[in-house]
Amino acid sequence: MVSPHLCFLYSLVFTVSLYAGAALGSTILASESGQQSLAQSALAEILQRGAPILGFDTGCSALNATCDWMAKIPDETELVHMSIPGTHDSSTWNYTQATQDTLLGYTGPIVPAEYFQCQEHSFFQMLNGGIRVFDLRVALNPGNGTIGFYHSQALLAPNTRIEDVLFGFYYWLDLHPTEAVLLFINYESGTGTQDTLAFQKQLYDILSSGLANRYWVQINGSLGTLGEARGKLTLLQRFDYNLLPTAPEYSKRIGIHLDPEDWHDNDPNITLVYNTINETQQVAYIEDYYEMDGLPLSAGAAENIQWKYNATIAHLQDAININLHPDQLYITFASSEHDTDGETPRIMALGNGTDVPGVNQKILPWLQEHKGKRFGIVMLDFFDTVPGVVEAIIDA
């Protein structure tokens, strides 16, 4: 019997050949060992191209509480009843000033890299560190027509395609079949590229390919149970298909659609209805207050951080209130900045390095006090720099 991992590699050979426009028949070898060698070579090439975003998987020990933490949770558990740690602007981990300087030919002068960087560990490190929700901001890569990764004007890796990164997730999930991963995919405006019909078609084709059918949860309009999501990706769609033709071949939808028009910018209390078909509407309650625009420019790090902390905890308090909205989705962003007076994402998350603690330090005691309750999705900047935050969210 062929192993599931080998089946994935065979599928990869076929998929890679389609992307390359090559005829598969001339490349398939007669023996299984030859096929496996070809598939492994193809996978290695894709993972290498995706490395600026994915990093490299060095594995994690089963003794590590964050490695396969979902394995202990029953299949019938609804995802909306869980506490799931995520990373905000996940793709920025490798975006340093040196990176920005090499890409000036694409972007022109923009604000320093420290205002764009929100993480410092790779996707594979995040996965092994317990992160199960990723915030991907995408638009067309300049010059080659592929879809790549951005944070606002910052182009992160012009030669890495979204397909490469998705293959990395498929590869990791094959090794960790008890785990479920959710992906926010957001069209990033302000990049200098347009949200065009060609862009939407390309993204649609990627998310409805044969390989995607195997590795993405096919439920539409609801998140379902952990058992349904294990070993797969779940789409949290923050972009529109409004330019696609109405033809049947473009009618398929997966995941939940968090309409960008209803996701109000810089709002601590967003109520977003994502399914009205059921008798009970399905709603996402979202805190995404990321820029402390209510404070004067004279406010320092301590006051900015306190305002963000207050908004974060207020939303988490609602999430743990079982009498409020027990069967709805809660999403809390603990991430923020205040770039008008120099508070970078790192300062907001981790403090000033001396006498002012950041949001991550400040929320840790509250998370530990309420371990085991439903927090919903909690999105973090610099997720593991304060030890214990992820463990408190997953009750490890």
Coordinates of C-alpha atoms in Angstrom, one line a residue, residues 300-306 343 346-359 361-362:
G300 CA 4.1 57.6 25.1
A301 CA 4.5 53.9 24.9
A302 CA 2.9 53.2 28.3
E303 CA -0.3 55.0 27.5
N304 CA -0.5 53.5 23.9
I305 CA 0.1 50.0 25.3
Q306 CA -2.5 50.4 28.1
E343 CA 5.5 53.0 18.7
R346 CA 7.6 45.3 18.6
I347 CA 7.3 48.1 21.1
M348 CA 3.5 47.7 21.4
A349 CA 3.8 43.9 21.8
L350 CA 7.0 43.7 24.0
G351 CA 7.4 47.2 25.6
N352 CA 10.3 49.5 25.5
G353 CA 12.8 47.1 27.0
T354 CA 13.1 48.8 30.3
D355 CA 10.3 50.0 32.5
V356 CA 7.2 49.7 30.2
P357 CA 5.9 46.2 29.5
G358 CA 4.1 45.4 26.3
V359 CA 0.7 44.0 25.5
Q361 CA 3.5 40.7 29.0
K362 CA 0.3 42.4 30.2

